[in-house]
mmCIF file of C-alpha atoms in Angstrom:
data_model
loop_
_atom_site.group_PDB
_atom_site.id
_atom_site.type_symbol
_atom_site.label_atom_id
_atom_site.label_comp_id
_atom_site.label_asym_id
_atom_site.label_seq_id
_atom_site.Cartn_x
_atom_site.Cartn_y
_atom_site.Cartn_z
ATOM 1 C CA MET U 1 -37.662 20.276 28.118
ATOM 2 C CA ALA U 2 -34.082 21.457 27.622
ATOM 3 C CA ALA U 3 -32.816 18.599 29.779
ATOM 4 C CA LYS U 4 -34.737 16.064 27.703
ATOM 5 C CA LYS U 5 -33.334 17.504 24.475
ATOM 6 C CA THR U 6 -29.798 17.352 25.890
ATOM 7 C CA SER U 7 -30.310 13.757 26.988
ATOM 8 C CA ALA U 8 -31.666 12.786 23.573
ATOM 9 C CA LYS U 9 -28.713 14.445 21.832
ATOM 10 C CA THR U 10 -26.260 12.662 24.127
ATOM 11 C CA THR U 11 -27.905 9.325 23.362
ATOM 12 C CA ALA U 12 -27.840 10.032 19.619
ATOM 13 C CA ASP U 13 -24.164 11.019 19.772
ATOM 14 C CA SER U 14 -23.335 7.855 21.674
ATOM 15 C CA ASP U 15 -25.252 5.745 19.157
ATOM 16 C CA THR U 16 -23.434 7.392 16.248
ATOM 17 C CA ARG U 17 -20.063 6.793 17.879
ATOM 18 C CA THR U 18 -20.944 3.152 18.498
ATOM 19 C CA ARG U 19 -21.995 2.630 14.875
ATOM 20 C CA LEU U 20 -18.805 4.260 13.613
ATOM 21 C CA VAL U 21 -16.712 1.990 15.835
ATOM 22 C CA ASP U 22 -18.733 -1.066 14.746
ATOM 23 C CA SER U 23 -18.197 -0.237 11.084
ATOM 24 C CA ALA U 24 -14.446 0.230 11.521
ATOM 25 C CA LEU U 25 -14.188 -2.942 13.594
ATOM 26 C CA ARG U 26 -16.014 -5.038 10.984
ATOM 27 C CA THR U 27 -13.561 -3.829 8.360
ATOM 28 C CA ILE U 28 -10.568 -4.570 10.592
ATOM 29 C CA LEU U 29 -11.762 -8.097 11.332
ATOM 30 C CA ASP U 30 -12.612 -8.845 7.690
ATOM 31 C CA HIS U 31 -9.811 -7.067 5.844
ATOM 32 C CA GLY U 32 -7.262 -5.664 8.305
ATOM 33 C CA ILE U 33 -6.426 -2.243 9.726
ATOM 34 C CA ASP U 34 -5.119 -0.815 6.437
ATOM 35 C CA ALA U 35 -8.547 -1.364 4.830
ATOM 36 C CA VAL U 36 -10.280 1.142 7.128
ATOM 37 C CA ARG U 37 -11.179 4.253 5.093
ATOM 38 C CA ILE U 38 -13.073 7.259 6.384
ATOM 39 C CA ASP U 39 -15.195 7.557 3.229
ATOM 40 C CA ASP U 40 -16.317 3.934 3.502
ATOM 41 C CA VAL U 41 -17.124 4.183 7.199
ATOM 42 C CA VAL U 42 -19.265 7.317 6.955
ATOM 43 C CA ALA U 43 -21.052 5.926 3.900
ATOM 44 C CA GLU U 44 -21.936 2.705 5.721
ATOM 45 C CA VAL U 45 -23.106 4.495 8.865
ATOM 46 C CA GLY U 46 -24.915 7.217 6.911
ATOM 47 C CA VAL U 47 -23.283 10.264 8.522
ATOM 48 C CA THR U 48 -21.028 13.059 7.339
ATOM 49 C CA LYS U 49 -17.284 13.273 7.777
ATOM 50 C CA GLY U 50 -17.939 16.180 10.101
ATOM 51 C CA SER U 51 -19.932 13.868 12.342
ATOM 52 C CA LEU U 52 -17.115 11.346 12.399
ATOM 53 C CA TYR U 53 -14.555 14.014 13.250
ATOM 54 C CA TRP U 54 -16.804 15.215 16.045
ATOM 55 C CA HIS U 55 -16.208 11.879 17.744
ATOM 56 C CA PHE U 56 -12.682 11.072 16.561
ATOM 57 C CA GLU U 57 -9.713 13.302 15.952
ATOM 58 C CA ASP U 58 -8.643 11.354 12.881
ATOM 59 C CA ARG U 59 -8.631 7.910 11.266
ATOM 60 C CA ASP U 60 -6.042 6.596 13.721
ATOM 61 C CA ALA U 61 -8.238 7.575 16.670
ATOM 62 C CA LEU U 62 -11.163 5.686 15.120
ATOM 63 C CA VAL U 63 -9.017 2.610 14.512
ATOM 64 C CA LYS U 64 -7.673 2.676 18.065
ATOM 65 C CA ALA U 65 -11.187 2.972 19.470
ATOM 66 C CA ALA U 66 -12.276 0.005 17.350
ATOM 67 C CA LEU U 67 -9.335 -2.100 18.536
ATOM 68 C CA ALA U 68 -10.022 -1.234 22.167
ATOM 69 C CA GLU U 69 -13.682 -2.130 21.677
ATOM 70 C CA GLN U 70 -12.708 -5.486 20.211
ATOM 71 C CA ILE U 71 -10.642 -6.308 23.291
ATOM 72 C CA ARG U 72 -13.482 -5.153 25.549
ATOM 73 C CA ARG U 73 -16.023 -7.406 23.821
ATOM 74 C CA LEU U 74 -13.770 -10.452 23.939
ATOM 75 C CA ASN U 75 -13.201 -9.851 27.630
ATOM 76 C CA VAL U 76 -16.914 -9.435 28.333
ATOM 77 C CA ASP U 77 -17.744 -12.738 26.616
ATOM 78 C CA THR U 78 -15.177 -14.596 28.718
ATOM 79 C CA VAL U 79 -16.270 -12.993 31.989
ATOM 80 C CA GLU U 80 -19.942 -13.726 31.317
ATOM 81 C CA GLY U 81 -19.210 -17.347 30.434
ATOM 82 C CA VAL U 82 -17.112 -17.980 33.547
ATOM 83 C CA SER U 83 -19.686 -16.214 35.724
ATOM 84 C CA GLU U 84 -22.442 -18.436 34.347
ATOM 85 C CA ALA U 85 -20.352 -21.555 35.024
ATOM 86 C CA ILE U 86 -19.777 -20.503 38.631
ATOM 87 C CA ARG U 87 -23.482 -19.804 39.157
ATOM 88 C CA SER U 88 -24.970 -22.772 37.336
ATOM 89 C CA ALA U 89 -22.571 -25.732 37.355
ATOM 90 C CA THR U 90 -24.092 -28.651 39.238
ATOM 91 C CA SER U 91 -20.915 -30.633 39.800
ATOM 92 C CA LYS U 92 -17.136 -30.458 39.485
ATOM 93 C CA ASP U 93 -17.236 -32.233 36.122
ATOM 94 C CA ASP U 94 -19.985 -29.906 34.898
ATOM 95 C CA TYR U 95 -17.923 -26.889 35.950
ATOM 96 C CA LEU U 96 -14.802 -28.227 34.247
ATOM 97 C CA GLY U 97 -16.730 -28.903 31.060
ATOM 98 C CA ARG U 98 -18.174 -25.391 30.999
ATOM 99 C CA ILE U 99 -15.100 -23.381 31.909
ATOM 100 C CA ALA U 100 -12.226 -25.032 30.016
ATOM 101 C CA PRO U 101 -13.324 -24.013 26.483
ATOM 102 C CA LEU U 102 -13.898 -20.441 27.682
ATOM 103 C CA LEU U 103 -10.366 -20.146 28.964
ATOM 104 C CA ALA U 104 -8.508 -21.615 26.010
ATOM 105 C CA ASP U 105 -9.955 -23.551 23.089
ATOM 106 C CA PRO U 106 -7.138 -23.740 20.527
ATOM 107 C CA PHE U 107 -9.232 -25.963 18.249
ATOM 108 C CA ASP U 108 -12.105 -23.522 17.737
ATOM 109 C CA ALA U 109 -11.389 -21.583 14.531
ATOM 110 C CA ALA U 110 -13.400 -18.530 15.622
ATOM 111 C CA GLN U 111 -11.587 -18.340 18.956
ATOM 112 C CA VAL U 112 -8.221 -18.740 17.254
ATOM 113 C CA ARG U 113 -8.983 -15.824 14.906
ATOM 114 C CA GLU U 114 -10.137 -13.675 17.820
ATOM 115 C CA ARG U 115 -6.981 -14.430 19.779
ATOM 116 C CA TRP U 116 -4.758 -13.578 16.810
ATOM 117 C CA SER U 117 -6.598 -10.263 16.503
ATOM 118 C CA ARG U 118 -6.131 -9.621 20.192
ATOM 119 C CA LEU U 119 -2.451 -10.545 20.051
ATOM 120 C CA THR U 120 -2.009 -8.229 17.063
ATOM 121 C CA VAL U 121 -3.497 -5.364 19.068
ATOM 122 C CA LEU U 122 -1.202 -6.086 21.997
ATOM 123 C CA VAL U 123 1.827 -6.028 19.682
ATOM 124 C CA GLU U 124 0.675 -2.685 18.266
ATOM 125 C CA THR U 125 0.676 -1.188 21.779
ATOM 126 C CA ARG U 126 4.449 -1.593 22.054
ATOM 127 C CA ASN U 127 5.016 1.269 19.633
ATOM 128 C CA ASP U 128 1.893 3.343 20.253
ATOM 129 C CA PRO U 129 1.615 4.967 23.701
ATOM 130 C CA LYS U 130 -1.945 6.199 23.102
ATOM 131 C CA LEU U 131 -3.197 2.786 22.059
ATOM 132 C CA ARG U 132 -1.291 1.214 24.941
ATOM 133 C CA ALA U 133 -3.050 3.529 27.404
ATOM 134 C CA MET U 134 -6.448 2.636 25.927
ATOM 135 C CA ILE U 135 -5.781 -1.098 26.039
ATOM 136 C CA GLN U 136 -4.320 -0.894 29.541
ATOM 137 C CA ASP U 137 -7.530 0.750 30.724
ATOM 138 C CA VAL U 138 -9.677 -1.918 29.070
ATOM 139 C CA GLN U 139 -7.497 -4.725 30.418
ATOM 140 C CA ALA U 140 -7.419 -3.249 33.917
ATOM 141 C CA ARG U 141 -11.222 -3.119 34.035
ATOM 142 C CA HIS U 142 -11.414 -6.674 32.702
ATOM 143 C CA LEU U 143 -8.911 -7.868 35.280
ATOM 144 C CA ALA U 144 -10.923 -6.258 38.080
ATOM 145 C CA LEU U 145 -14.028 -8.123 36.916
ATOM 146 C CA PHE U 146 -12.147 -11.401 36.626
ATOM 147 C CA VAL U 147 -10.588 -10.992 40.066
ATOM 148 C CA GLU U 148 -14.093 -10.473 41.441
ATOM 149 C CA LEU U 149 -15.174 -13.652 39.635
ATOM 150 C CA MET U 150 -12.312 -15.604 41.166
ATOM 151 C CA SER U 151 -13.338 -14.316 44.602
ATOM 152 C CA ASP U 152 -16.887 -15.462 43.843
ATOM 153 C CA ALA U 153 -15.471 -18.845 42.840
ATOM 154 C CA GLN U 154 -13.742 -19.110 46.208
ATOM 155 C CA ASN U 155 -16.991 -18.281 47.974
ATOM 156 C CA ALA U 156 -18.797 -20.882 45.857
ATOM 157 C CA GLY U 157 -16.245 -23.530 46.764
ATOM 158 C CA VAL U 158 -14.831 -24.038 43.253
ATOM 159 C CA LEU U 159 -11.514 -22.246 43.855
ATOM 160 C CA ARG U 160 -9.190 -23.082 46.721
ATOM 161 C CA ASP U 161 -8.716 -20.421 49.395
ATOM 162 C CA ASP U 162 -4.912 -20.552 49.425
ATOM 163 C CA VAL U 163 -4.444 -19.015 45.974
ATOM 164 C CA ASP U 164 -4.554 -15.324 45.116
ATOM 165 C CA PRO U 165 -7.550 -14.443 42.890
ATOM 166 C CA ARG U 166 -5.523 -11.832 40.991
ATOM 167 C CA ALA U 167 -2.718 -14.272 40.240
ATOM 168 C CA VAL U 168 -5.246 -16.850 39.014
ATOM 169 C CA ALA U 169 -6.971 -14.267 36.809
ATOM 170 C CA VAL U 170 -3.697 -13.204 35.176
ATOM 171 C CA ALA U 171 -2.529 -16.809 34.722
ATOM 172 C CA LEU U 172 -5.773 -17.850 33.026
ATOM 173 C CA ASN U 173 -5.590 -14.842 30.708
ATOM 174 C CA ALA U 174 -2.003 -15.701 29.784
ATOM 175 C CA MET U 175 -3.007 -19.306 29.104
ATOM 176 C CA TYR U 176 -5.861 -18.103 26.894
ATOM 177 C CA LEU U 177 -3.580 -15.962 24.724
ATOM 178 C CA GLY U 178 -0.680 -18.398 24.724
ATOM 179 C CA SER U 179 -2.809 -21.313 23.534
ATOM 180 C CA ASN U 180 -2.499 -19.989 19.972
ATOM 181 C CA ILE U 181 0.949 -21.587 19.865
ATOM 182 C CA ILE U 182 -0.976 -24.736 18.938
ATOM 183 C CA ASP U 183 -2.154 -22.970 15.780
ATOM 184 C CA VAL U 184 1.496 -22.263 14.940
ATOM 185 C CA LEU U 185 2.602 -25.828 15.661
ATOM 186 C CA GLY U 186 -0.080 -27.413 13.507
ATOM 187 C CA ASP U 187 0.389 -31.191 13.333
ATOM 188 C CA HIS U 188 3.325 -30.919 15.739
ATOM 189 C CA GLY U 189 1.050 -29.747 18.555
ATOM 190 C CA PRO U 190 -0.901 -31.869 21.066
ATOM 191 C CA THR U 191 -4.069 -33.703 20.122
ATOM 192 C CA PRO U 192 -7.389 -32.277 21.383
ATOM 193 C CA ASP U 193 -7.707 -35.156 23.863
ATOM 194 C CA ALA U 194 -4.242 -34.495 25.253
ATOM 195 C CA TRP U 195 -4.898 -30.753 25.516
ATOM 196 C CA TRP U 196 -8.253 -31.082 27.260
ATOM 197 C CA GLY U 197 -6.860 -33.713 29.581
ATOM 198 C CA LEU U 198 -4.162 -31.270 30.662
ATOM 199 C CA MET U 199 -6.623 -28.380 31.001
ATOM 200 C CA SER U 200 -8.862 -30.502 33.204
ATOM 201 C CA LEU U 201 -5.921 -31.377 35.437
ATOM 202 C CA LEU U 202 -4.800 -27.754 35.738
ATOM 203 C CA ILE U 203 -8.275 -26.435 36.509
ATOM 204 C CA ALA U 204 -9.005 -29.308 38.881
ATOM 205 C CA ALA U 205 -5.818 -28.409 40.765
ATOM 206 C CA LEU U 206 -7.443 -25.073 41.620
ATOM 207 C CA PHE U 207 -10.382 -26.779 43.325
ATOM 208 C CA PRO U 208 -10.364 -26.943 47.121
ATOM 209 C CA PRO U 209 -8.745 -30.196 48.242
ATOM 210 C CA GLU U 210 -10.947 -32.983 49.491
ATOM 211 C CA SER U 211 -11.278 -33.269 53.244
ATOM 212 C CA GLY U 212 -8.111 -34.722 54.707
ATOM 213 C CA GLN U 213 -5.941 -33.927 51.692
ATOM 214 C CA SER U 214 -2.949 -31.605 51.848
ATOM 215 C CA THR U 215 -3.322 -28.081 50.389
ATOM 216 C CA VAL U 216 0.299 -28.112 49.219
#
C-alpha cells in the first residue's frame, strides 16, 4: 500500500510540474519571458506558491525549464516527422516531399516563429551557464536520436553510406535554424520555388548514387 501511495504522489508531482512548465511556456510564447509571473502561473494551474517552489527554486528556474521544454518539443516533432518519412515513403520523390518541409520551411509562419523562439533561447545560453547546461543536455539527446535516424536512413537506402550520420544530423539542424535568414531578407530572399528546388537538390545529393555512378 505504501508503495502505491508513493507512486501516486510521484505521478501527481510530475503532473503538477508539467502543468507549471506548460503555463510558463504558453506565456513565453504569447507574451515573452518578462511576462512570466509566479502569481499568474500558480493561479492558472490551481496550486499554491509553495507547490511551485517545491519543483522550482525560483522564477528563473521555472523559465529555464519552460525554455528547455520548448526546445525538447520542437526536436521531438522533427524527429518523429523524419522517422515517419523514412518508414513510409514509397519513392524518392515521396521522401523528398515529406522530409524537406520538416528540415527547413522558411515560408511557414508557425515554423518561423518557433525557430525565432529557439534561436532566442540559444542566444540566452551564451550568458547563462545553467540554461546552457540544460539546453546542451536536451540538444545532445536530440542529436543522439537524429543520428540514429540517419543510421536508419542508411539502412533503408535513402542516405548514402559514405557520409557520417552525425555530420548529416548537425548539418540539417544548422540548415533548419539558419533558414530564418529568409524571414530577415523579406522580398530580397529567394522565392519558394527557388528555395524548394535547392532543398531538393541538397537532399537528393545525400541519396545513394545510382548503380554505376561515382560516389564522389
